[in-house]
Amino acid sequence: MTATMKATVADIARSCGLSTATVDRVLNNRPGASAANRQRVMEAAKQVGYLPVVDQVTLPSRPAHLEFFLPIGSNAFMTDLANHIEDYAARLPLVASCRIHKLAGISPNALQAAVENLSLRANGVGVIAIDHPRTRNILREIVEAGIRLVTLVSDVPGAPRSAYVGIDNRVAGRTAALLMGRFLGGRTGHLAMIVGSRSYRGHEEREMGFRSVLSEEFRNLTVTSAVEINDEPDISYTATMKALHNEPELLGIYCVGAGRSGVAKALLEAKPQRKPVFICHDLTRATRGYLVDDLLDVVIDQNARLIAEQSVIRLLGSIASSAPYLTRKFIEPRLIFKENVPVQ
């Protein structure tokens, strides 16, 4: 992190041609300054080096209060993400407070109930939510209250968010299909797909990407089972057992979201004569074990630590910026095999 300490409020006032009182109101996010003057002040503050910068993102001049709304449940990736957010935010002087709200499900009702507890002093909100009209309205109301918003992991493009932090999920699904086709080496047969929830735009995009590459490059492979499990491991277990029973020669299983543990449990119990290629997302303690034990062939990892860090930085950047949107920049996914599992 770099910061220029020589610049002062007076320097900013001279640069933008406004009074020091106006500059002070803008920097401290107090009322009494027009939108045009706010933009002039923030641009001048950036030019004179008053504002700190991280990864080319200008940060606010005062510590901010951040809150995150995450549907954690039993999802190991969500738990890791929440822990990384809290850890990173605690080490940043520009984060005055960071609060994690654990949603009681993925429905708009669960988000609405949690948002009722949003602090009046909140400056920025990060959220993982489904793309639904009611969700978009809830997020719109947050922004209209003067709070900056970023979406994490699964985007909600119709909401007035300042940034999306996560991987390109359609590319991730296409990558899974390419790996599946290459692993199977020209064999012809059937695949099963375990879908977390199509209500998540990210899961829908992964499925679309996967099916697109199969139709373009691997017409010898057909998805004959695609079950939506709403991220419940018990349902993924039942769906996988059924797929293995109905298709004794099943070639591959693609787990789009959560439910990885259910698939692994089914593979262990069913003991198919030839294990299907198993591809999933997110490196967790459990998937590390599946890789090492040869249950799982590859993990397409979103990198929970990097998403956590970037979500905090992008929120701080959106608070400091006069622009409604920050430059779009995807997180690059990692391909993890049993030979390159990173140290925790």
PDB file of C-alpha atoms in Angstrom, residues 162-330:
ATOM      1  CA  SER A 162     -20.114  -0.866  -8.156  1.00  0.00           C
ATOM      2  CA  ALA A 163     -18.243  -4.073  -8.962  1.00  0.00           C
ATOM      3  CA  TYR A 164     -18.468  -7.840  -9.253  1.00  0.00           C
ATOM      4  CA  VAL A 165     -15.712  -9.823  -7.554  1.00  0.00           C
ATOM      5  CA  GLY A 166     -15.290 -13.389  -8.741  1.00  0.00           C
ATOM      6  CA  ILE A 167     -14.396 -15.623 -11.640  1.00  0.00           C
ATOM      7  CA  ASP A 168     -16.021 -15.626 -15.068  1.00  0.00           C
ATOM      8  CA  ASN A 169     -18.397 -18.500 -14.335  1.00  0.00           C
ATOM      9  CA  ARG A 170     -19.220 -19.255 -17.962  1.00  0.00           C
ATOM     10  CA  VAL A 171     -15.516 -19.671 -18.705  1.00  0.00           C
ATOM     11  CA  ALA A 172     -15.228 -21.893 -15.626  1.00  0.00           C
ATOM     12  CA  GLY A 173     -17.980 -24.171 -16.954  1.00  0.00           C
ATOM     13  CA  ARG A 174     -16.355 -24.270 -20.391  1.00  0.00           C
ATOM     14  CA  THR A 175     -13.045 -25.173 -18.745  1.00  0.00           C
ATOM     15  CA  ALA A 176     -14.726 -28.043 -16.870  1.00  0.00           C
ATOM     16  CA  ALA A 177     -16.117 -29.434 -20.137  1.00  0.00           C
ATOM     17  CA  LEU A 178     -12.753 -29.152 -21.880  1.00  0.00           C
ATOM     18  CA  LEU A 179     -11.070 -31.021 -19.033  1.00  0.00           C
ATOM     19  CA  MET A 180     -13.801 -33.662 -19.003  1.00  0.00           C
ATOM     20  CA  GLY A 181     -13.446 -34.257 -22.738  1.00  0.00           C
ATOM     21  CA  ARG A 182      -9.658 -34.419 -22.583  1.00  0.00           C
ATOM     22  CA  PHE A 183      -9.691 -36.781 -19.575  1.00  0.00           C
ATOM     23  CA  LEU A 184     -12.055 -39.167 -21.374  1.00  0.00           C
ATOM     24  CA  GLY A 185      -9.896 -39.254 -24.503  1.00  0.00           C
ATOM     25  CA  GLY A 186     -12.550 -39.721 -27.162  1.00  0.00           C
ATOM     26  CA  ARG A 187     -14.704 -42.257 -25.322  1.00  0.00           C
ATOM     27  CA  THR A 188     -18.439 -42.114 -26.042  1.00  0.00           C
ATOM     28  CA  GLY A 189     -20.953 -42.153 -23.216  1.00  0.00           C
ATOM     29  CA  HIS A 190     -22.973 -40.361 -20.601  1.00  0.00           C
ATOM     30  CA  LEU A 191     -22.278 -37.713 -17.957  1.00  0.00           C
ATOM     31  CA  ALA A 192     -24.092 -36.597 -14.816  1.00  0.00           C
ATOM     32  CA  MET A 193     -24.325 -33.003 -13.653  1.00  0.00           C
ATOM     33  CA  ILE A 194     -24.963 -31.942 -10.059  1.00  0.00           C
ATOM     34  CA  VAL A 195     -26.237 -28.349 -10.105  1.00  0.00           C
ATOM     35  CA  GLY A 196     -26.193 -26.320  -6.895  1.00  0.00           C
ATOM     36  CA  SER A 197     -28.991 -23.867  -7.689  1.00  0.00           C
ATOM     37  CA  ARG A 198     -29.862 -22.347 -11.036  1.00  0.00           C
ATOM     38  CA  SER A 199     -31.179 -19.365  -9.073  1.00  0.00           C
ATOM     39  CA  TYR A 200     -27.534 -18.372  -8.762  1.00  0.00           C
ATOM     40  CA  ARG A 201     -26.505 -16.716 -11.991  1.00  0.00           C
ATOM     41  CA  GLY A 202     -23.018 -18.155 -11.513  1.00  0.00           C
ATOM     42  CA  HIS A 203     -24.263 -21.751 -11.420  1.00  0.00           C
ATOM     43  CA  GLU A 204     -26.483 -21.173 -14.438  1.00  0.00           C
ATOM     44  CA  GLU A 205     -23.532 -19.702 -16.345  1.00  0.00           C
ATOM     45  CA  ARG A 206     -21.279 -22.653 -15.463  1.00  0.00           C
ATOM     46  CA  GLU A 207     -23.898 -25.104 -16.726  1.00  0.00           C
ATOM     47  CA  MET A 208     -24.326 -23.098 -19.944  1.00  0.00           C
ATOM     48  CA  GLY A 209     -20.561 -22.991 -20.498  1.00  0.00           C
ATOM     49  CA  PHE A 210     -20.204 -26.729 -19.861  1.00  0.00           C
ATOM     50  CA  ARG A 211     -22.986 -27.690 -22.252  1.00  0.00           C
ATOM     51  CA  SER A 212     -21.691 -25.286 -24.921  1.00  0.00           C
ATOM     52  CA  VAL A 213     -18.250 -26.902 -25.119  1.00  0.00           C
ATOM     53  CA  LEU A 214     -19.738 -30.414 -25.148  1.00  0.00           C
ATOM     54  CA  SER A 215     -21.914 -29.460 -28.141  1.00  0.00           C
ATOM     55  CA  GLU A 216     -19.002 -27.721 -29.895  1.00  0.00           C
ATOM     56  CA  GLU A 217     -16.141 -30.154 -29.295  1.00  0.00           C
ATOM     57  CA  PHE A 218     -17.310 -33.357 -27.579  1.00  0.00           C
ATOM     58  CA  ARG A 219     -20.513 -34.553 -29.185  1.00  0.00           C
ATOM     59  CA  ASN A 220     -19.558 -38.056 -28.104  1.00  0.00           C
ATOM     60  CA  LEU A 221     -20.459 -37.029 -24.523  1.00  0.00           C
ATOM     61  CA  THR A 222     -24.058 -36.513 -23.414  1.00  0.00           C
ATOM     62  CA  VAL A 223     -25.434 -35.167 -20.143  1.00  0.00           C
ATOM     63  CA  THR A 224     -28.208 -37.624 -19.249  1.00  0.00           C
ATOM     64  CA  SER A 225     -28.738 -36.523 -15.650  1.00  0.00           C
ATOM     65  CA  ALA A 226     -28.786 -32.929 -14.356  1.00  0.00           C
ATOM     66  CA  VAL A 227     -30.166 -32.555 -10.847  1.00  0.00           C
ATOM     67  CA  GLU A 228     -30.599 -29.270  -8.985  1.00  0.00           C
ATOM     68  CA  ILE A 229     -29.744 -29.931  -5.336  1.00  0.00           C
ATOM     69  CA  ASN A 230     -29.979 -26.446  -3.773  1.00  0.00           C
ATOM     70  CA  ASP A 231     -26.512 -27.002  -2.288  1.00  0.00           C
ATOM     71  CA  GLU A 232     -27.725 -29.885  -0.088  1.00  0.00           C
ATOM     72  CA  PRO A 233     -25.152 -32.727   0.224  1.00  0.00           C
ATOM     73  CA  ASP A 234     -27.846 -35.322   1.035  1.00  0.00           C
ATOM     74  CA  ILE A 235     -29.643 -34.554  -2.221  1.00  0.00           C
ATOM     75  CA  SER A 236     -26.393 -34.700  -4.202  1.00  0.00           C
ATOM     76  CA  TYR A 237     -25.633 -38.087  -2.601  1.00  0.00           C
ATOM     77  CA  THR A 238     -29.044 -39.458  -3.604  1.00  0.00           C
ATOM     78  CA  ALA A 239     -28.793 -38.017  -7.115  1.00  0.00           C
ATOM     79  CA  THR A 240     -25.307 -39.471  -7.633  1.00  0.00           C
ATOM     80  CA  MET A 241     -26.324 -42.920  -6.354  1.00  0.00           C
ATOM     81  CA  LYS A 242     -29.283 -42.885  -8.728  1.00  0.00           C
ATOM     82  CA  ALA A 243     -27.107 -41.831 -11.677  1.00  0.00           C
ATOM     83  CA  LEU A 244     -24.570 -44.586 -10.926  1.00  0.00           C
ATOM     84  CA  HIS A 245     -27.360 -47.161 -10.641  1.00  0.00           C
ATOM     85  CA  ASN A 246     -29.055 -46.085 -13.871  1.00  0.00           C
ATOM     86  CA  GLU A 247     -25.758 -45.713 -15.774  1.00  0.00           C
ATOM     87  CA  PRO A 248     -23.298 -48.413 -14.653  1.00  0.00           C
ATOM     88  CA  GLU A 249     -20.853 -47.150 -17.306  1.00  0.00           C
ATOM     89  CA  LEU A 250     -21.245 -43.472 -16.364  1.00  0.00           C
ATOM     90  CA  LEU A 251     -18.149 -41.669 -17.680  1.00  0.00           C
ATOM     91  CA  GLY A 252     -18.095 -38.444 -15.702  1.00  0.00           C
ATOM     92  CA  ILE A 253     -19.674 -36.264 -13.010  1.00  0.00           C
ATOM     93  CA  TYR A 254     -19.535 -32.471 -12.991  1.00  0.00           C
ATOM     94  CA  CYS A 255     -20.495 -30.822  -9.705  1.00  0.00           C
ATOM     95  CA  VAL A 256     -21.378 -27.219 -10.546  1.00  0.00           C
ATOM     96  CA  GLY A 257     -21.662 -25.805  -7.009  1.00  0.00           C
ATOM     97  CA  ALA A 258     -21.793 -27.273  -3.528  1.00  0.00           C
ATOM     98  CA  GLY A 259     -22.808 -30.892  -2.891  1.00  0.00           C
ATOM     99  CA  ARG A 260     -19.283 -32.210  -3.456  1.00  0.00           C
ATOM    100  CA  SER A 261     -19.342 -34.268  -0.263  1.00  0.00           C
ATOM    101  CA  GLY A 262     -22.508 -36.058  -1.383  1.00  0.00           C
ATOM    102  CA  VAL A 263     -20.903 -37.055  -4.681  1.00  0.00           C
ATOM    103  CA  ALA A 264     -17.765 -38.295  -2.910  1.00  0.00           C
ATOM    104  CA  LYS A 265     -19.812 -40.324  -0.426  1.00  0.00           C
ATOM    105  CA  ALA A 266     -21.761 -41.958  -3.260  1.00  0.00           C
ATOM    106  CA  LEU A 267     -18.584 -42.867  -5.160  1.00  0.00           C
ATOM    107  CA  LEU A 268     -17.101 -44.437  -2.031  1.00  0.00           C
ATOM    108  CA  GLU A 269     -20.216 -46.480  -1.316  1.00  0.00           C
ATOM    109  CA  ALA A 270     -21.145 -47.496  -4.867  1.00  0.00           C
ATOM    110  CA  LYS A 271     -17.588 -48.546  -5.789  1.00  0.00           C
ATOM    111  CA  PRO A 272     -18.200 -48.452  -9.577  1.00  0.00           C
ATOM    112  CA  GLN A 273     -16.045 -50.825 -11.587  1.00  0.00           C
ATOM    113  CA  ARG A 274     -14.510 -47.837 -13.348  1.00  0.00           C
ATOM    114  CA  LYS A 275     -14.669 -44.568 -11.430  1.00  0.00           C
ATOM    115  CA  PRO A 276     -16.242 -41.711 -13.413  1.00  0.00           C
ATOM    116  CA  VAL A 277     -14.119 -38.621 -13.970  1.00  0.00           C
ATOM    117  CA  PHE A 278     -15.137 -36.254 -11.163  1.00  0.00           C
ATOM    118  CA  ILE A 279     -14.709 -32.487 -11.580  1.00  0.00           C
ATOM    119  CA  CYS A 280     -15.875 -29.829  -9.136  1.00  0.00           C
ATOM    120  CA  HIS A 281     -15.245 -26.289  -7.931  1.00  0.00           C
ATOM    121  CA  ASP A 282     -13.567 -24.809  -4.827  1.00  0.00           C
ATOM    122  CA  LEU A 283     -10.539 -26.015  -2.906  1.00  0.00           C
ATOM    123  CA  THR A 284     -11.598 -26.815   0.658  1.00  0.00           C
ATOM    124  CA  ARG A 285     -10.291 -29.130   3.347  1.00  0.00           C
ATOM    125  CA  ALA A 286     -12.613 -31.853   2.043  1.00  0.00           C
ATOM    126  CA  THR A 287     -11.743 -31.480  -1.650  1.00  0.00           C
ATOM    127  CA  ARG A 288      -8.050 -31.574  -0.798  1.00  0.00           C
ATOM    128  CA  GLY A 289      -8.675 -35.009   0.687  1.00  0.00           C
ATOM    129  CA  TYR A 290     -10.732 -36.150  -2.308  1.00  0.00           C
ATOM    130  CA  LEU A 291      -7.882 -35.180  -4.648  1.00  0.00           C
ATOM    131  CA  VAL A 292      -5.241 -37.019  -2.643  1.00  0.00           C
ATOM    132  CA  ASP A 293      -7.478 -40.119  -2.347  1.00  0.00           C
ATOM    133  CA  ASP A 294      -8.122 -40.170  -6.131  1.00  0.00           C
ATOM    134  CA  LEU A 295     -11.869 -39.675  -5.715  1.00  0.00           C
ATOM    135  CA  LEU A 296     -11.657 -36.278  -7.400  1.00  0.00           C
ATOM    136  CA  ASP A 297      -9.720 -35.580 -10.601  1.00  0.00           C
ATOM    137  CA  VAL A 298      -9.511 -31.780 -10.657  1.00  0.00           C
ATOM    138  CA  VAL A 299     -10.776 -28.742  -8.760  1.00  0.00           C
ATOM    139  CA  ILE A 300     -11.523 -25.476 -10.563  1.00  0.00           C
ATOM    140  CA  ASP A 301     -10.810 -23.157  -7.661  1.00  0.00           C
ATOM    141  CA  GLN A 302     -12.239 -19.645  -7.256  1.00  0.00           C
ATOM    142  CA  ASN A 303      -9.564 -18.789  -4.657  1.00  0.00           C
ATOM    143  CA  ALA A 304     -11.548 -17.786  -1.574  1.00  0.00           C
ATOM    144  CA  ARG A 305      -8.643 -15.782  -0.120  1.00  0.00           C
ATOM    145  CA  LEU A 306      -8.212 -13.644  -3.232  1.00  0.00           C
ATOM    146  CA  ILE A 307     -11.963 -13.054  -3.612  1.00  0.00           C
ATOM    147  CA  ALA A 308     -12.092 -11.987   0.044  1.00  0.00           C
ATOM    148  CA  GLU A 309      -9.214  -9.554  -0.310  1.00  0.00           C
ATOM    149  CA  GLN A 310     -10.479  -8.095  -3.585  1.00  0.00           C
ATOM    150  CA  SER A 311     -14.022  -7.709  -2.250  1.00  0.00           C
ATOM    151  CA  VAL A 312     -12.710  -5.568   0.621  1.00  0.00           C
ATOM    152  CA  ILE A 313     -10.429  -3.546  -1.693  1.00  0.00           C
ATOM    153  CA  ARG A 314     -13.146  -3.048  -4.325  1.00  0.00           C
ATOM    154  CA  LEU A 315     -15.612  -1.919  -1.667  1.00  0.00           C
ATOM    155  CA  LEU A 316     -13.116   0.587  -0.305  1.00  0.00           C
ATOM    156  CA  GLY A 317     -12.362   1.718  -3.851  1.00  0.00           C
ATOM    157  CA  SER A 318     -16.028   2.212  -4.661  1.00  0.00           C
ATOM    158  CA  ILE A 319     -16.466   4.302  -1.504  1.00  0.00           C
ATOM    159  CA  ALA A 320     -13.563   6.522  -2.579  1.00  0.00           C
ATOM    160  CA  SER A 321     -14.638   6.797  -6.231  1.00  0.00           C
ATOM    161  CA  SER A 322     -17.078   9.302  -7.663  1.00  0.00           C
ATOM    162  CA  ALA A 323     -17.843   6.908 -10.526  1.00  0.00           C
ATOM    163  CA  PRO A 324     -20.807   4.526 -10.101  1.00  0.00           C
ATOM    164  CA  TYR A 325     -18.831   1.535 -11.447  1.00  0.00           C
ATOM    165  CA  LEU A 326     -15.248   0.354 -11.105  1.00  0.00           C
ATOM    166  CA  THR A 327     -13.318  -1.248 -13.960  1.00  0.00           C
ATOM    167  CA  ARG A 328     -14.348  -4.882 -14.398  1.00  0.00           C
ATOM    168  CA  LYS A 329     -11.647  -7.392 -13.564  1.00  0.00           C
ATOM    169  CA  PHE A 330     -12.270 -11.122 -13.092  1.00  0.00           C
TER     170      PHE A 330
END
